[in-house]
Amino acid sequence: MNGDPVLEIDEGWWGWIRSKIPPPGLRRRLLAIGALILVVEAGLGVRLWQLQVLRGEHYRELADHNRVRLRRLIPSRGLAFDRFGRVLVENRPSFDVVMVPEDARRPASVLAQLEELVDTDLPDARKSVALRGSRSPFEPVVLARDVERETLVQVETHRLELPGVSVHVGPRRSYLYGEELAHVLGYLGEVSPTDLRDREGYRMRDTIGRYGLEKQWEDWLRGSAGGQQVEVDAIGRELRVLHEVSSTPGANVFLTIDVDLQRAAFRALEGREGAIVAIDPRSGAIRALVSRPAFDPNRFSGGISQKEWSALVEDPLRPISDRALQGQYPPGSVFKIVTAAAALEEGVVTPFTKIFCGGRIKFGRRYFHCWRRAGHGWVDLHDAIVGSCDVYFYQVSQRLGVDTIADFARRFGFGSETGLAIDHENGGVVPDTGWKRRNFGEPWYPGETLSIAIGQGYITATPVQVASMMATVAGGGVRRRPYLVDRIETADGAVVRPSQFEEQSVGLRSSTLTQLQLALRDVVNAERGTGRNGRLENVEVAGKTGTSQTVRLRKDDAEPGEVPRAQRDHAWFAAYAPADDPEIAVAVLVEHAGGGGGAIAAPIARKVLERYFAIPPRSSGDEG
Amino acid sequence: MKVEPRSPQIDWLFLGFLAAIVAAGISTVHSATWKPGGDGTSAIALRQGLWTTVGVVVMLFVAAVDPRRIERSAYAVYGVVLGLLILVPVVGFIGGGSRRWIDVGFFALQPSELMKIALVLAVARYLQADEPLAGLRFRDLGVPFLLFGAPAVLILVQPDLGTTVLLGLVFASVLLMAGLRLRSVGLAVSVAGFAAFWAGELVWSQLKPYQQRRILTFLDPEADPLGAGYHVIQSKIAVGSGMVWGKGYLEGTQNQLRFLPEQHTDFIFSVFAEEWGVVGCLLLLTLYAGLILRGLQIASRSNDRFGAIVAFGILATIFWQMAINVAMAVGLMPVVGITLPFFSYGGSSMVTLFLGVGLVLNVSVRRFLFLKPGRR
């Protein structure tokens, strides 16, 4: 370092030359800094000596076979329970035989040995082993999934002859009610590249909910993964766990569904395509949600084959689609409840106003028919509902106009999703003048209002919406949001997401409500009622039938058997019971029934109600 | 009075050390990213070479700039870089779990890298006034602390704990060198600690859960055996398995089989250690020591305080980065994402470091000394 002094030079504005005399401490400081540098470097050097010379052999050994492996601990997925705590889906252990080719050294021959041992050919395994180029090193290849106990025993006892081969226990999702709860619970699938990109905590080949509850509540059900650092020996067997972070199990979901009722409803719809929805009108809790045809979600648990998946997707009866929530159908005569409510509220008729039904009316240049060719004669509102007179409602609709009807329809929940927390709901269509203009560019023609009044034409609804409407009437004119999930609990029972209710009054006068309720009661119980097939012996049922046409202006004279399936009417029946203090509301839809609501749908609803009232409420389930 | 202009003095020894380190670096990057059976040099190594060339050009340019201009623009440079840092949370993009970069078309600009230089410039500028004979007192440090604190907080919330700590070490080193009194050091440390704690509390509550989780992993990597803890174990295995003579160039099995995560960036030293053993490592450490010590000599010969402090600050940056990175690789420190200077792959890091070296060279290349004409 230079210590010679130089002339002191004027500072001033140009004088940026500073004195060259080092400040007193500088030399000392620089020496200290130099020493610090050497000390730090020496420290690093010592550490290097320790790792590379003193423990070099040990690390060389670990490196040679990468003896320290990472193992991920998959969290146990949350379960689902029904309202009485009966388990609906669980995780059962599945044993997979895996191989780490690097440990096996000659993977092909080890595989051959395995095949001989278990006396089976494993062509898929051979393929996987051959294709192992694109894997991470030391990642296991699955040879056989979900093997039988005997295979398991064979592999375990012959471990020494099968280097690199081991048995891996994994969870497999088991749906205890199979098809019966398929659309509600959903199924699992493998994560997609999009999921991997957008969501945290997933690795390749993890499972993720793909449909239904499994998908909607994935974040709750999944839990979080843990991990282990494991030291293994030369053939890949675990020696010891060096470090572990445990996984957090997923939370359990408690549904409002009553699985006994669900099963009864599913069986009641046997041989048919359609949906059944049962709601408790006091709260909005869904007690049963059935869609047929269905599929077996257990087929997805091990990974579904391409062939099977294609078969499901291409099936013309669309088993994957959830008719209860997604199916949009013209509601037919069950919609008359809305029209009637609108008529009374708006005062266009009184309960005593009589209108004559002769079997048809003329509007413009067309005739609009009543389903009863002979007509109903003079009918008031009560009679019109009981007999499901179309003409009465045609007349009423002209006095109301489509926009008013649409308004009441929306108040009852039609036209938009109910907000049920399942991912795949549709909202149906409630047309009005604005809607027609937006979608067709045409004005609304008054003749179309007549169709709307009886639930035909552009208007469509889902079975859950119809059930919800019925529950609203049963529940005193208060619309309660239907919900499926009662609460979510962690593995140790702490409630993390309690029930969430939502309700809103439809705004009906109590006199209107009473009129409706009395009429609905007589639909089922009076002699002329169209819903007599829904009648129960010891419980009074109230309800409404509906038959919605799929094709306009087809021949009414044709016999049901002669009409092609796609042209057959849908059959509806919506009901609640007991009529004076309702506990349950049910909607049944039978697609392309080949018969009316009263004939086809009502008996199905009756079976469901029978089951409901045969079981007294209890707090825990012990029969499946 | 005019002083003879000295001929430009290029410090060849300094450049020699640097060249050796850079060469070793590029070849190690090649080893870390080369695919066996692949054709020729790895693309990443070539890119590293490209950035090195750019860096050398920048270095020469900076070395030739009039030092007065550097001094005059110190605060302006600091202001610009601080502005860029503020822009990061606004327009920056996220990579590898934190938001540090701004996309400038064909490359990604990392303002926190530039701040290493800018902070040194600004602090040097502030401290260039003659130090009082008794040394700087704590109370003189108000502005420097602000100069440090503002970017430190911005970088901390990216989140980038490593660079923040590095900045702190460099800042402290510069202060010490600039003459901070020893007893003031104690006071400074406690105030800094308190301020950091208080600011940390504030900042922590503003962070989102996943950001908090990442910082916790930074602080305790053992809590995440699937993440950083695994890196360290694999790194130690790589380093240790080098033994005395190493496995030979391109023969590192940990590296070739891709067990070392981030092997061309954070853990490049492990790759080197596996291939060259303790002999190679000690040699490399010696090269770094040589570079730094020679640089200190340059700094001490400087005629002006500003240049000396700047040079010192740059050298401190290089030293601490090296020390932290190697400590990380051998398991003496948790993984904090600091790269090995002139070694790890990284364009903006390379260019920034060369810029810094240019500033050091600038000091050694002082050409003219002159004064206002006419004065006696």
Short mmCIF file of N, CA, C and O in Angstrom, two decimals, chain A residues 449-541:
data_model
loop_
_atom_site.label_atom_id
_atom_site.label_comp_id
_atom_site.label_asym_id
_atom_site.label_seq_id
_atom_site.Cartn_x
_atom_site.Cartn_y
_atom_site.Cartn_z
N THR A 449 -97.76 -17.03 -25.44
CA THR A 449 -98.02 -16.96 -23.99
C THR A 449 -98.87 -18.13 -23.53
O THR A 449 -98.70 -18.64 -22.42
N LEU A 450 -99.79 -18.54 -24.40
CA LEU A 450 -100.66 -19.64 -24.01
C LEU A 450 -99.84 -20.90 -23.70
O LEU A 450 -100.11 -21.61 -22.73
N SER A 451 -98.84 -21.14 -24.54
CA SER A 451 -98.01 -22.32 -24.29
C SER A 451 -97.23 -22.18 -22.99
O SER A 451 -97.15 -23.13 -22.20
N ILE A 452 -96.71 -21.02 -22.76
CA ILE A 452 -95.92 -20.80 -21.55
C ILE A 452 -96.77 -21.09 -20.31
O ILE A 452 -96.31 -21.68 -19.35
N ALA A 453 -98.03 -20.65 -20.37
CA ALA A 453 -98.89 -20.80 -19.19
C ALA A 453 -99.03 -22.24 -18.76
O ALA A 453 -99.20 -22.53 -17.57
N ILE A 454 -98.96 -23.14 -19.72
CA ILE A 454 -99.09 -24.55 -19.34
C ILE A 454 -97.72 -25.25 -19.39
O ILE A 454 -97.64 -26.47 -19.47
N GLY A 455 -96.65 -24.45 -19.33
CA GLY A 455 -95.33 -25.03 -19.21
C GLY A 455 -94.78 -25.65 -20.47
O GLY A 455 -93.98 -26.56 -20.43
N GLN A 456 -95.24 -25.16 -21.61
CA GLN A 456 -94.72 -25.63 -22.90
C GLN A 456 -94.08 -24.46 -23.63
O GLN A 456 -94.06 -23.35 -23.14
N GLY A 457 -93.54 -24.77 -24.80
CA GLY A 457 -92.92 -23.70 -25.58
C GLY A 457 -91.47 -23.50 -25.19
O GLY A 457 -90.74 -24.47 -24.95
N TYR A 458 -91.08 -22.28 -25.10
CA TYR A 458 -89.66 -22.00 -24.87
C TYR A 458 -89.21 -22.30 -23.44
O TYR A 458 -88.03 -22.44 -23.18
N ILE A 459 -90.15 -22.38 -22.54
CA ILE A 459 -89.75 -22.48 -21.14
C ILE A 459 -89.19 -23.85 -20.81
O ILE A 459 -89.73 -24.88 -21.22
N THR A 460 -88.07 -23.87 -20.11
CA THR A 460 -87.52 -25.15 -19.66
C THR A 460 -87.11 -25.02 -18.19
O THR A 460 -86.81 -23.94 -17.70
N ALA A 461 -87.07 -26.18 -17.54
CA ALA A 461 -86.69 -26.21 -16.12
C ALA A 461 -85.95 -27.50 -15.83
O ALA A 461 -86.10 -28.50 -16.55
N THR A 462 -85.16 -27.48 -14.78
CA THR A 462 -84.48 -28.69 -14.35
C THR A 462 -85.31 -29.34 -13.24
O THR A 462 -86.06 -28.64 -12.55
N PRO A 463 -85.17 -30.64 -13.04
CA PRO A 463 -85.92 -31.29 -11.96
C PRO A 463 -85.68 -30.66 -10.59
O PRO A 463 -86.60 -30.57 -9.79
N VAL A 464 -84.47 -30.19 -10.34
CA VAL A 464 -84.24 -29.61 -9.02
C VAL A 464 -84.99 -28.28 -8.87
O VAL A 464 -85.47 -27.94 -7.77
N GLN A 465 -85.16 -27.58 -9.97
CA GLN A 465 -85.93 -26.35 -9.90
C GLN A 465 -87.39 -26.64 -9.61
O GLN A 465 -88.05 -25.92 -8.83
N VAL A 466 -87.90 -27.69 -10.23
CA VAL A 466 -89.30 -28.07 -10.00
C VAL A 466 -89.49 -28.51 -8.55
O VAL A 466 -90.45 -28.12 -7.88
N ALA A 467 -88.54 -29.30 -8.07
CA ALA A 467 -88.63 -29.74 -6.67
C ALA A 467 -88.58 -28.53 -5.74
O ALA A 467 -89.29 -28.46 -4.73
N SER A 468 -87.72 -27.59 -6.09
CA SER A 468 -87.57 -26.40 -5.26
C SER A 468 -88.86 -25.58 -5.26
O SER A 468 -89.28 -25.04 -4.23
N MET A 469 -89.51 -25.50 -6.40
CA MET A 469 -90.79 -24.78 -6.49
C MET A 469 -91.81 -25.43 -5.56
O MET A 469 -92.51 -24.76 -4.80
N MET A 470 -91.85 -26.75 -5.61
CA MET A 470 -92.80 -27.48 -4.78
C MET A 470 -92.48 -27.27 -3.31
O MET A 470 -93.36 -27.07 -2.48
N ALA A 471 -91.18 -27.28 -2.99
CA ALA A 471 -90.78 -27.07 -1.60
C ALA A 471 -91.15 -25.66 -1.15
O ALA A 471 -91.49 -25.44 0.01
N THR A 472 -91.10 -24.73 -2.07
CA THR A 472 -91.47 -23.36 -1.73
C THR A 472 -92.94 -23.27 -1.35
O THR A 472 -93.30 -22.62 -0.36
N VAL A 473 -93.78 -23.92 -2.16
CA VAL A 473 -95.21 -23.91 -1.84
C VAL A 473 -95.45 -24.63 -0.52
O VAL A 473 -96.20 -24.17 0.34
N ALA A 474 -94.76 -25.76 -0.35
CA ALA A 474 -94.93 -26.54 0.88
C ALA A 474 -94.43 -25.77 2.09
O ALA A 474 -94.96 -25.89 3.19
N GLY A 475 -93.40 -24.99 1.87
CA GLY A 475 -92.76 -24.31 2.99
C GLY A 475 -93.32 -22.92 3.26
O GLY A 475 -92.60 -22.07 3.79
N GLY A 476 -94.55 -22.67 2.89
CA GLY A 476 -95.19 -21.42 3.22
C GLY A 476 -94.79 -20.25 2.33
O GLY A 476 -94.82 -19.10 2.76
N GLY A 477 -94.42 -20.53 1.11
CA GLY A 477 -94.14 -19.43 0.20
C GLY A 477 -92.76 -18.84 0.36
O GLY A 477 -92.49 -17.73 -0.10
N VAL A 478 -91.87 -19.56 1.03
CA VAL A 478 -90.51 -19.08 1.19
C VAL A 478 -89.58 -19.97 0.37
O VAL A 478 -89.58 -21.19 0.53
N ARG A 479 -88.82 -19.32 -0.50
CA ARG A 479 -87.92 -20.10 -1.36
C ARG A 479 -86.62 -20.31 -0.61
O ARG A 479 -85.93 -19.36 -0.27
N ARG A 480 -86.26 -21.55 -0.36
CA ARG A 480 -85.03 -21.86 0.34
C ARG A 480 -84.04 -22.49 -0.62
O ARG A 480 -84.39 -23.40 -1.35
N ARG A 481 -82.81 -22.00 -0.58
CA ARG A 481 -81.82 -22.51 -1.53
C ARG A 481 -81.53 -23.97 -1.22
O ARG A 481 -81.19 -24.33 -0.10
N PRO A 482 -81.68 -24.84 -2.22
CA PRO A 482 -81.37 -26.25 -1.98
C PRO A 482 -79.87 -26.42 -1.75
O PRO A 482 -79.05 -25.77 -2.40
N TYR A 483 -79.52 -27.26 -0.79
CA TYR A 483 -78.10 -27.50 -0.54
C TYR A 483 -77.86 -28.96 -0.23
O TYR A 483 -78.73 -29.66 0.27
N LEU A 484 -76.66 -29.41 -0.55
CA LEU A 484 -76.29 -30.82 -0.40
C LEU A 484 -75.31 -31.05 0.75
O LEU A 484 -75.25 -32.13 1.31
N VAL A 485 -74.51 -30.04 1.04
CA VAL A 485 -73.47 -30.24 2.05
C VAL A 485 -73.91 -29.61 3.35
O VAL A 485 -74.12 -28.41 3.44
N ASP A 486 -74.04 -30.46 4.34
CA ASP A 486 -74.47 -29.95 5.62
C ASP A 486 -73.31 -29.27 6.34
O ASP A 486 -73.43 -28.17 6.84
N ARG A 487 -72.18 -29.96 6.40
CA ARG A 487 -71.02 -29.38 7.08
C ARG A 487 -69.77 -30.16 6.66
O ARG A 487 -69.86 -31.24 6.10
N ILE A 488 -68.63 -29.55 6.95
CA ILE A 488 -67.36 -30.21 6.67
C ILE A 488 -66.58 -30.27 7.97
O ILE A 488 -66.51 -29.28 8.71
N GLU A 489 -66.02 -31.42 8.26
CA GLU A 489 -65.26 -31.58 9.50
C GLU A 489 -63.87 -32.07 9.21
O GLU A 489 -63.65 -32.86 8.30
N THR A 490 -62.90 -31.64 10.02
CA THR A 490 -61.55 -32.19 9.88
C THR A 490 -61.54 -33.60 10.45
O THR A 490 -62.51 -34.04 11.07
N ALA A 491 -60.43 -34.27 10.23
CA ALA A 491 -60.34 -35.68 10.64
C ALA A 491 -60.59 -35.86 12.13
O ALA A 491 -61.09 -36.89 12.56
N ASP A 492 -60.29 -34.86 12.93
CA ASP A 492 -60.55 -35.02 14.36
C ASP A 492 -61.85 -34.37 14.81
O ASP A 492 -62.03 -34.10 15.98
N GLY A 493 -62.75 -34.11 13.87
CA GLY A 493 -64.09 -33.73 14.27
C GLY A 493 -64.36 -32.25 14.42
O GLY A 493 -65.47 -31.85 14.77
N ALA A 494 -63.38 -31.42 14.15
CA ALA A 494 -63.65 -29.98 14.28
C ALA A 494 -64.41 -29.51 13.05
O ALA A 494 -64.02 -29.79 11.93
N VAL A 495 -65.49 -28.79 13.28
CA VAL A 495 -66.30 -28.32 12.15
C VAL A 495 -65.61 -27.12 11.52
O VAL A 495 -65.38 -26.11 12.17
N VAL A 496 -65.26 -27.27 10.26
CA VAL A 496 -64.56 -26.15 9.62
C VAL A 496 -65.45 -25.37 8.67
O VAL A 496 -65.10 -24.30 8.22
N ARG A 497 -66.57 -25.94 8.28
CA ARG A 497 -67.44 -25.16 7.43
C ARG A 497 -68.87 -25.55 7.78
O ARG A 497 -69.37 -26.57 7.32
N PRO A 498 -69.53 -24.77 8.60
CA PRO A 498 -70.88 -25.16 9.02
C PRO A 498 -71.87 -24.93 7.88
O PRO A 498 -71.54 -24.35 6.87
N SER A 499 -73.12 -25.38 8.11
CA SER A 499 -74.16 -25.28 7.09
C SER A 499 -74.41 -23.82 6.73
O SER A 499 -74.27 -22.93 7.56
N GLN A 500 -74.76 -23.62 5.50
CA GLN A 500 -75.04 -22.26 5.06
C GLN A 500 -76.43 -22.20 4.46
O GLN A 500 -76.70 -22.86 3.48
N PHE A 501 -77.29 -21.42 5.06
CA PHE A 501 -78.67 -21.31 4.58
C PHE A 501 -78.89 -20.02 3.83
O PHE A 501 -78.18 -19.04 4.03
N GLU A 502 -79.87 -20.05 3.00
CA GLU A 502 -80.24 -18.83 2.30
C GLU A 502 -81.72 -18.93 1.99
O GLU A 502 -82.15 -19.95 1.43
N GLU A 503 -82.50 -17.93 2.31
CA GLU A 503 -83.92 -18.03 1.95
C GLU A 503 -84.46 -16.67 1.57
O GLU A 503 -83.90 -15.63 1.93
N GLN A 504 -85.54 -16.72 0.83
CA GLN A 504 -86.14 -15.48 0.36
C GLN A 504 -87.63 -15.72 0.11
O GLN A 504 -88.00 -16.73 -0.50
N SER A 505 -88.45 -14.80 0.56
CA SER A 505 -89.88 -14.99 0.37
C SER A 505 -90.26 -14.70 -1.09
O SER A 505 -89.71 -13.80 -1.72
N VAL A 506 -91.22 -15.47 -1.60
CA VAL A 506 -91.68 -15.25 -2.95
C VAL A 506 -92.65 -14.06 -3.01
O VAL A 506 -92.91 -13.49 -4.04
N GLY A 507 -93.21 -13.73 -1.87
CA GLY A 507 -94.07 -12.56 -1.81
C GLY A 507 -95.52 -12.85 -2.13
O GLY A 507 -96.22 -12.03 -2.70
N LEU A 508 -95.97 -14.05 -1.75
CA LEU A 508 -97.36 -14.39 -2.01
C LEU A 508 -98.21 -14.07 -0.79
O LEU A 508 -97.78 -14.22 0.34
N ARG A 509 -99.44 -13.67 -1.05
CA ARG A 509 -100.37 -13.49 0.06
C ARG A 509 -100.71 -14.86 0.62
O ARG A 509 -100.70 -15.87 -0.10
N SER A 510 -101.03 -14.89 1.88
CA SER A 510 -101.32 -16.19 2.47
C SER A 510 -102.58 -16.80 1.88
O SER A 510 -102.72 -18.03 1.80
N SER A 511 -103.49 -15.96 1.41
CA SER A 511 -104.70 -16.52 0.80
C SER A 511 -104.35 -17.25 -0.49
O SER A 511 -104.88 -18.31 -0.80
N THR A 512 -103.44 -16.66 -1.26
CA THR A 512 -103.00 -17.33 -2.49
C THR A 512 -102.40 -18.69 -2.17
O THR A 512 -102.73 -19.70 -2.80
N LEU A 513 -101.53 -18.66 -1.19
CA LEU A 513 -100.84 -19.90 -0.82
C LEU A 513 -101.85 -20.96 -0.40
O LEU A 513 -101.76 -22.13 -0.80
N THR A 514 -102.79 -20.55 0.39
CA THR A 514 -103.79 -21.51 0.87
C THR A 514 -104.56 -22.11 -0.30
O THR A 514 -104.80 -23.32 -0.35
N GLN A 515 -104.98 -21.23 -1.22
CA GLN A 515 -105.69 -21.73 -2.40
C GLN A 515 -104.88 -22.79 -3.14
O GLN A 515 -105.39 -23.86 -3.50
N LEU A 516 -103.64 -22.48 -3.33
CA LEU A 516 -102.79 -23.42 -4.06
C LEU A 516 -102.68 -24.75 -3.31
O LEU A 516 -102.83 -25.83 -3.89
N GLN A 517 -102.44 -24.63 -2.03
CA GLN A 517 -102.22 -25.85 -1.25
C GLN A 517 -103.46 -26.74 -1.23
O GLN A 517 -103.37 -27.96 -1.35
N LEU A 518 -104.62 -26.10 -1.08
CA LEU A 518 -105.85 -26.89 -1.09
C LEU A 518 -106.03 -27.60 -2.43
O LEU A 518 -106.40 -28.77 -2.49
N ALA A 519 -105.76 -26.84 -3.49
CA ALA A 519 -105.94 -27.43 -4.81
C ALA A 519 -104.97 -28.59 -5.02
O ALA A 519 -105.35 -29.66 -5.54
N LEU A 520 -103.73 -28.42 -4.60
CA LEU A 520 -102.74 -29.47 -4.80
C LEU A 520 -103.10 -30.72 -4.01
O LEU A 520 -102.86 -31.85 -4.43
N ARG A 521 -103.71 -30.50 -2.88
CA ARG A 521 -104.13 -31.64 -2.08
C ARG A 521 -105.18 -32.44 -2.84
O ARG A 521 -105.15 -33.67 -2.89
N ASP A 522 -106.08 -31.74 -3.47
CA ASP A 522 -107.14 -32.45 -4.18
C ASP A 522 -106.67 -33.06 -5.49
O ASP A 522 -107.30 -33.99 -6.00
N VAL A 523 -105.59 -32.56 -6.04
CA VAL A 523 -105.04 -33.19 -7.24
C VAL A 523 -104.79 -34.66 -6.97
O VAL A 523 -105.01 -35.54 -7.80
N VAL A 524 -104.32 -34.93 -5.77
CA VAL A 524 -103.96 -36.31 -5.41
C VAL A 524 -105.14 -37.06 -4.80
O VAL A 524 -105.30 -38.26 -5.02
N ASN A 525 -105.93 -36.32 -4.01
CA ASN A 525 -106.91 -37.04 -3.21
C ASN A 525 -108.35 -37.00 -3.73
O ASN A 525 -109.17 -37.82 -3.36
N ALA A 526 -108.64 -36.00 -4.59
CA ALA A 526 -110.03 -35.93 -5.07
C ALA A 526 -110.23 -36.89 -6.23
O ALA A 526 -109.29 -37.32 -6.88
N GLU A 527 -111.50 -37.14 -6.53
CA GLU A 527 -111.81 -38.15 -7.55
C GLU A 527 -111.36 -37.75 -8.93
O GLU A 527 -110.95 -38.58 -9.73
N ARG A 528 -111.52 -36.48 -9.23
CA ARG A 528 -111.17 -36.03 -10.58
C ARG A 528 -109.68 -35.64 -10.68
O ARG A 528 -109.25 -35.15 -11.70
N GLY A 529 -108.96 -35.82 -9.59
CA GLY A 529 -107.58 -35.36 -9.58
C GLY A 529 -106.70 -36.17 -10.54
O GLY A 529 -106.81 -37.38 -10.63
N THR A 530 -105.82 -35.49 -11.22
CA THR A 530 -104.95 -36.18 -12.17
C THR A 530 -103.83 -36.95 -11.47
O THR A 530 -103.17 -37.79 -12.07
N GLY A 531 -103.63 -36.63 -10.20
CA GLY A 531 -102.51 -37.24 -9.50
C GLY A 531 -102.89 -38.35 -8.55
O GLY A 531 -102.20 -38.60 -7.56
N ARG A 532 -103.96 -39.03 -8.80
CA ARG A 532 -104.44 -40.03 -7.86
C ARG A 532 -103.45 -41.15 -7.63
O ARG A 532 -103.44 -41.78 -6.57
N ASN A 533 -102.60 -41.40 -8.62
CA ASN A 533 -101.63 -42.48 -8.45
C ASN A 533 -100.56 -42.17 -7.42
O ASN A 533 -99.79 -43.02 -7.04
N GLY A 534 -100.55 -40.90 -6.98
CA GLY A 534 -99.56 -40.55 -5.98
C GLY A 534 -100.08 -40.66 -4.56
O GLY A 534 -99.42 -40.31 -3.60
N ARG A 535 -101.29 -41.16 -4.42
CA ARG A 535 -101.94 -41.13 -3.12
C ARG A 535 -101.38 -42.17 -2.17
O ARG A 535 -101.06 -43.28 -2.56
N LEU A 536 -101.23 -41.78 -0.91
CA LEU A 536 -100.78 -42.74 0.11
C LEU A 536 -101.93 -43.02 1.07
O LEU A 536 -102.81 -42.20 1.26
N GLU A 537 -101.87 -44.17 1.72
CA GLU A 537 -102.93 -44.55 2.63
C GLU A 537 -102.97 -43.70 3.88
O GLU A 537 -103.96 -43.11 4.24
N ASN A 538 -101.82 -43.64 4.58
CA ASN A 538 -101.86 -43.04 5.91
C ASN A 538 -101.27 -41.64 6.00
O ASN A 538 -101.25 -41.03 7.05
N VAL A 539 -100.80 -41.13 4.87
CA VAL A 539 -100.26 -39.77 4.87
C VAL A 539 -100.89 -39.01 3.72
O VAL A 539 -100.99 -39.53 2.61
N GLU A 540 -101.30 -37.78 4.02
CA GLU A 540 -101.94 -37.01 2.96
C GLU A 540 -100.89 -36.34 2.08
O GLU A 540 -100.05 -35.57 2.56
N VAL A 541 -100.97 -36.61 0.80
CA VAL A 541 -100.01 -36.09 -0.16
C VAL A 541 -100.67 -35.00 -0.98
O VAL A 541 -101.84 -35.10 -1.32
#
